[in-house]
Short mmCIF file of N, CA and C in Angstrom, two decimals:
data_model
loop_
_atom_site.label_atom_id
_atom_site.label_comp_id
_atom_site.label_asym_id
_atom_site.label_seq_id
_atom_site.Cartn_x
_atom_site.Cartn_y
_atom_site.Cartn_z
N MET P 1 -12.21 21.93 -17.70
CA MET P 1 -11.61 21.29 -16.51
C MET P 1 -13.01 21.20 -15.51
N THR P 2 -12.91 19.98 -14.98
CA THR P 2 -13.92 19.68 -14.03
C THR P 2 -13.47 19.62 -12.58
N GLY P 3 -14.41 19.21 -11.62
CA GLY P 3 -13.90 19.07 -10.24
C GLY P 3 -14.77 20.06 -9.47
N GLU P 4 -14.60 19.92 -8.11
CA GLU P 4 -15.31 20.94 -7.39
C GLU P 4 -14.80 22.39 -7.42
N GLN P 5 -15.77 23.25 -7.41
CA GLN P 5 -15.49 24.73 -7.49
C GLN P 5 -15.11 25.19 -5.96
N VAL P 6 -14.02 25.90 -5.88
CA VAL P 6 -13.59 26.24 -4.46
C VAL P 6 -13.42 27.78 -4.56
N PHE P 7 -13.87 28.45 -3.42
CA PHE P 7 -13.76 29.86 -3.20
C PHE P 7 -12.89 30.12 -1.81
N ILE P 8 -11.90 30.96 -1.95
CA ILE P 8 -11.11 31.08 -0.57
C ILE P 8 -11.23 32.51 -0.08
N LEU P 9 -11.52 32.52 1.27
CA LEU P 9 -11.51 33.87 1.98
C LEU P 9 -10.36 33.69 2.75
N GLN P 10 -9.30 34.54 2.65
CA GLN P 10 -8.02 34.40 3.37
C GLN P 10 -7.42 35.77 3.84
N ASP P 11 -6.67 35.72 4.91
CA ASP P 11 -6.37 36.92 5.52
C ASP P 11 -4.99 37.69 5.07
N GLY P 12 -4.61 37.02 3.85
CA GLY P 12 -3.34 37.73 3.27
C GLY P 12 -2.08 37.11 3.75
N SER P 13 -2.14 36.23 4.80
CA SER P 13 -1.14 35.55 5.59
C SER P 13 -0.37 34.70 4.44
N LEU P 14 0.91 34.36 4.80
CA LEU P 14 1.75 33.38 4.09
C LEU P 14 0.88 32.20 3.86
N LEU P 15 0.33 31.67 4.89
CA LEU P 15 -0.43 30.49 4.98
C LEU P 15 -1.56 30.53 3.91
N GLY P 16 -2.23 31.71 3.98
CA GLY P 16 -3.41 31.89 3.00
C GLY P 16 -2.97 31.99 1.50
N ARG P 17 -1.95 32.75 1.35
CA ARG P 17 -1.36 32.82 -0.09
C ARG P 17 -0.82 31.41 -0.55
N TRP P 18 -0.33 30.56 0.23
CA TRP P 18 0.17 29.31 0.00
C TRP P 18 -0.97 28.33 -0.48
N ILE P 19 -2.15 28.41 0.49
CA ILE P 19 -3.11 27.51 0.11
C ILE P 19 -3.89 28.03 -1.18
N GLU P 20 -3.85 29.27 -1.55
CA GLU P 20 -4.45 29.86 -2.61
C GLU P 20 -3.65 29.45 -3.80
N THR P 21 -2.29 29.31 -3.89
CA THR P 21 -1.55 28.93 -4.86
C THR P 21 -1.83 27.52 -5.13
N LEU P 22 -1.81 26.63 -4.04
CA LEU P 22 -1.95 25.22 -4.24
C LEU P 22 -3.32 24.95 -4.97
N LEU P 23 -4.40 25.56 -4.57
CA LEU P 23 -5.70 25.62 -5.18
C LEU P 23 -5.65 25.87 -6.70
N THR P 24 -4.79 26.71 -6.89
CA THR P 24 -4.73 27.01 -8.56
C THR P 24 -3.96 26.16 -9.28
N GLN P 25 -3.16 25.29 -8.62
CA GLN P 25 -2.49 24.30 -9.36
C GLN P 25 -3.12 22.93 -9.33
N SER P 26 -4.20 22.71 -8.51
CA SER P 26 -4.89 21.46 -8.54
C SER P 26 -5.61 21.10 -9.68
N GLU P 27 -5.57 19.87 -10.19
CA GLU P 27 -6.49 19.35 -11.32
C GLU P 27 -7.76 18.84 -10.73
N ALA P 28 -7.86 18.44 -9.54
CA ALA P 28 -9.29 17.95 -9.02
C ALA P 28 -10.18 19.13 -8.53
N LEU P 29 -9.45 20.41 -8.14
CA LEU P 29 -10.24 21.41 -7.63
C LEU P 29 -10.18 22.52 -8.73
N ARG P 30 -11.21 23.53 -8.67
CA ARG P 30 -11.06 24.68 -9.44
C ARG P 30 -11.28 25.92 -8.73
N LEU P 31 -10.35 26.71 -8.50
CA LEU P 31 -10.50 27.98 -7.75
C LEU P 31 -11.26 29.00 -8.59
N VAL P 32 -12.48 29.34 -8.15
CA VAL P 32 -13.39 30.33 -8.85
C VAL P 32 -13.37 31.64 -8.39
N GLY P 33 -12.71 31.78 -7.09
CA GLY P 33 -12.62 33.16 -6.58
C GLY P 33 -11.93 33.30 -5.31
N ALA P 34 -11.44 34.45 -5.04
CA ALA P 34 -10.66 34.65 -3.69
C ALA P 34 -11.06 36.01 -3.11
N ALA P 35 -11.10 36.23 -1.91
CA ALA P 35 -11.32 37.50 -1.26
C ALA P 35 -10.60 37.62 0.06
N SER P 36 -10.23 38.80 0.61
CA SER P 36 -9.67 39.13 1.77
C SER P 36 -10.53 39.84 2.80
N THR P 37 -11.80 40.21 2.24
CA THR P 37 -12.75 40.79 3.19
C THR P 37 -13.99 39.98 3.16
N HIS P 38 -14.84 39.96 4.20
CA HIS P 38 -16.03 39.29 4.36
C HIS P 38 -17.02 39.99 3.33
N GLY P 39 -17.02 41.22 3.14
CA GLY P 39 -18.05 41.79 2.21
C GLY P 39 -17.73 41.46 0.77
N ASP P 40 -16.49 41.39 0.36
CA ASP P 40 -16.17 40.98 -1.06
C ASP P 40 -16.44 39.42 -1.13
N ALA P 41 -16.16 38.72 0.01
CA ALA P 41 -16.44 37.21 -0.16
C ALA P 41 -17.83 37.03 -0.35
N ARG P 42 -18.72 37.69 0.50
CA ARG P 42 -20.24 37.49 0.24
C ARG P 42 -20.78 37.69 -1.09
N GLN P 43 -20.29 38.78 -1.63
CA GLN P 43 -20.62 39.03 -3.07
C GLN P 43 -20.17 37.96 -4.23
N GLU P 44 -18.86 37.56 -3.98
CA GLU P 44 -18.38 36.59 -4.89
C GLU P 44 -19.01 35.11 -4.73
N ILE P 45 -19.19 34.82 -3.42
CA ILE P 45 -19.85 33.57 -3.10
C ILE P 45 -21.07 33.37 -3.98
N ALA P 46 -21.93 34.55 -3.76
CA ALA P 46 -23.25 34.43 -4.34
C ALA P 46 -23.04 34.52 -5.83
N THR P 47 -22.23 35.22 -6.43
CA THR P 47 -22.02 35.00 -7.86
C THR P 47 -21.51 33.71 -8.29
N PHE P 48 -20.49 33.06 -7.69
CA PHE P 48 -19.93 31.77 -8.19
C PHE P 48 -20.54 30.43 -7.57
N ASN P 49 -21.29 30.66 -6.52
CA ASN P 49 -21.87 29.59 -5.89
C ASN P 49 -20.80 28.27 -5.82
N PRO P 50 -19.94 28.40 -5.10
CA PRO P 50 -18.81 27.27 -5.11
C PRO P 50 -19.25 26.08 -4.25
N ASP P 51 -18.81 24.95 -4.55
CA ASP P 51 -19.10 23.69 -3.83
C ASP P 51 -18.23 23.82 -2.43
N VAL P 52 -17.21 24.39 -2.47
CA VAL P 52 -16.42 24.54 -1.18
C VAL P 52 -15.80 25.86 -0.92
N ILE P 53 -15.96 26.25 0.31
CA ILE P 53 -15.44 27.63 0.80
C ILE P 53 -14.43 27.45 1.85
N VAL P 54 -13.23 27.77 1.53
CA VAL P 54 -12.14 27.68 2.44
C VAL P 54 -11.83 28.93 3.07
N ILE P 55 -11.92 29.10 4.63
CA ILE P 55 -11.58 30.26 5.25
C ILE P 55 -10.26 30.07 5.90
N VAL P 56 -9.15 30.86 5.61
CA VAL P 56 -8.07 30.70 6.18
C VAL P 56 -7.70 31.90 7.11
N GLY P 57 -7.32 31.68 8.22
CA GLY P 57 -7.01 32.67 9.34
C GLY P 57 -7.45 32.34 10.59
N GLN P 58 -7.19 33.31 11.57
CA GLN P 58 -7.66 33.05 12.92
C GLN P 58 -9.12 32.86 12.98
N LEU P 59 -9.70 31.90 13.79
CA LEU P 59 -11.13 31.66 13.87
C LEU P 59 -11.69 32.92 14.89
N SER P 60 -11.82 33.97 14.19
CA SER P 60 -12.24 35.29 15.03
C SER P 60 -13.76 35.22 14.91
N ALA P 61 -14.33 36.30 15.54
CA ALA P 61 -15.79 36.46 15.47
C ALA P 61 -16.22 36.72 13.97
N ARG P 62 -15.33 37.46 13.27
CA ARG P 62 -15.66 37.91 11.94
C ARG P 62 -15.83 36.63 11.19
N ASN P 63 -14.74 35.71 11.13
CA ASN P 63 -14.79 34.39 10.37
C ASN P 63 -16.00 33.51 10.86
N ALA P 64 -16.29 33.54 12.16
CA ALA P 64 -17.38 32.73 12.60
C ALA P 64 -18.56 33.23 11.99
N ARG P 65 -18.75 34.50 11.85
CA ARG P 65 -20.06 35.00 11.17
C ARG P 65 -20.02 34.62 9.70
N ALA P 66 -18.81 34.70 9.20
CA ALA P 66 -18.82 34.31 7.60
C ALA P 66 -19.17 32.90 7.59
N ILE P 67 -18.74 32.03 8.38
CA ILE P 67 -19.13 30.58 8.26
C ILE P 67 -20.64 30.40 8.58
N LEU P 68 -21.21 31.13 9.47
CA LEU P 68 -22.74 31.04 9.78
C LEU P 68 -23.40 31.64 8.38
N ASP P 69 -22.89 32.77 7.95
CA ASP P 69 -23.63 33.34 6.78
C ASP P 69 -23.56 32.30 5.74
N VAL P 70 -22.44 31.62 5.29
CA VAL P 70 -22.49 30.82 4.29
C VAL P 70 -23.20 29.57 4.49
N MET P 71 -23.39 28.96 5.65
CA MET P 71 -24.07 27.90 6.08
C MET P 71 -25.72 28.25 5.90
N GLN P 72 -26.07 29.39 6.17
CA GLN P 72 -27.52 29.76 6.05
C GLN P 72 -27.91 29.96 4.60
N ASN P 73 -27.02 30.75 3.80
CA ASN P 73 -27.37 31.12 2.56
C ASN P 73 -26.85 29.95 1.33
N ARG P 74 -25.84 29.19 1.72
CA ARG P 74 -25.43 28.16 0.91
C ARG P 74 -25.45 26.84 1.56
N PRO P 75 -26.54 26.19 1.96
CA PRO P 75 -26.43 25.02 2.75
C PRO P 75 -25.76 23.83 2.06
N SER P 76 -25.72 23.79 0.66
CA SER P 76 -24.97 22.68 0.02
C SER P 76 -23.56 22.93 0.07
N SER P 77 -23.03 24.08 0.17
CA SER P 77 -21.66 24.30 0.15
C SER P 77 -20.94 23.83 1.61
N LYS P 78 -19.67 23.22 1.33
CA LYS P 78 -18.97 22.73 2.36
C LYS P 78 -17.99 23.99 2.93
N VAL P 79 -17.83 24.21 4.13
CA VAL P 79 -17.03 25.29 4.70
C VAL P 79 -15.95 24.58 5.32
N VAL P 80 -14.72 24.96 4.94
CA VAL P 80 -13.38 24.38 5.62
C VAL P 80 -12.70 25.58 6.22
N THR P 81 -12.15 25.51 7.36
CA THR P 81 -11.48 26.47 8.07
C THR P 81 -10.16 25.94 8.51
N ILE P 82 -9.06 26.81 8.14
CA ILE P 82 -7.77 26.46 8.42
C ILE P 82 -7.03 27.76 9.07
N GLY P 83 -6.59 27.44 10.29
CA GLY P 83 -5.89 28.58 11.00
C GLY P 83 -4.41 28.25 11.16
N PRO P 84 -3.67 29.36 11.42
CA PRO P 84 -2.18 29.25 11.65
C PRO P 84 -2.07 28.62 12.90
N GLY P 85 -1.10 27.48 12.85
CA GLY P 85 -0.74 26.71 14.07
C GLY P 85 -1.85 25.73 14.40
N ALA P 86 -2.70 25.67 13.45
CA ALA P 86 -3.99 24.59 13.82
C ALA P 86 -3.32 23.12 13.64
N GLU P 87 -3.85 22.44 14.59
CA GLU P 87 -3.46 21.05 14.39
C GLU P 87 -4.38 20.02 13.60
N ARG P 88 -5.42 20.72 13.26
CA ARG P 88 -6.56 20.19 12.45
C ARG P 88 -7.23 21.18 11.57
N VAL P 89 -7.88 20.61 10.49
CA VAL P 89 -8.58 21.49 9.59
C VAL P 89 -10.09 21.05 9.97
N LEU P 90 -11.04 22.07 10.09
CA LEU P 90 -12.34 21.93 10.44
C LEU P 90 -13.30 21.93 9.26
N LEU P 91 -14.15 20.94 9.18
CA LEU P 91 -15.07 20.96 7.91
C LEU P 91 -16.36 21.19 8.74
N HIS P 92 -17.20 22.21 8.15
CA HIS P 92 -18.46 22.63 8.79
C HIS P 92 -19.55 22.39 7.93
N ARG P 93 -20.51 21.66 8.30
CA ARG P 93 -21.71 21.24 7.40
C ARG P 93 -22.95 21.78 8.07
N SER P 94 -23.77 22.18 7.08
CA SER P 94 -25.03 22.72 7.47
C SER P 94 -26.25 21.70 7.36
N GLU P 95 -25.76 20.40 6.83
CA GLU P 95 -26.90 19.53 6.80
C GLU P 95 -26.36 18.21 7.73
N PRO P 96 -27.33 17.48 8.19
CA PRO P 96 -26.93 16.36 9.09
C PRO P 96 -26.16 15.32 8.44
N ILE P 97 -25.27 14.69 9.16
CA ILE P 97 -24.37 13.68 8.65
C ILE P 97 -25.00 12.45 8.73
#
């Protein structure tokens, strides 16, 4: 299977589990890993080097640190954040548009 490799850091919420399930069923995307803690995510992101990292949950200070960490260590990865009740999905880029 080809397609972009995706990693998900999710908070265990219904929304996070639903998005993880959708990713496993996608033919265009390949879920390479999932974690519920920043520490686990950091290790797995280093191992799998995904093209896209999806962070699901409230945009807390912890998740903001995760975004900045990824953008510094994996500048080619796209980071997408999705929060409950959010009216939009945010795409974070470390390179200029």
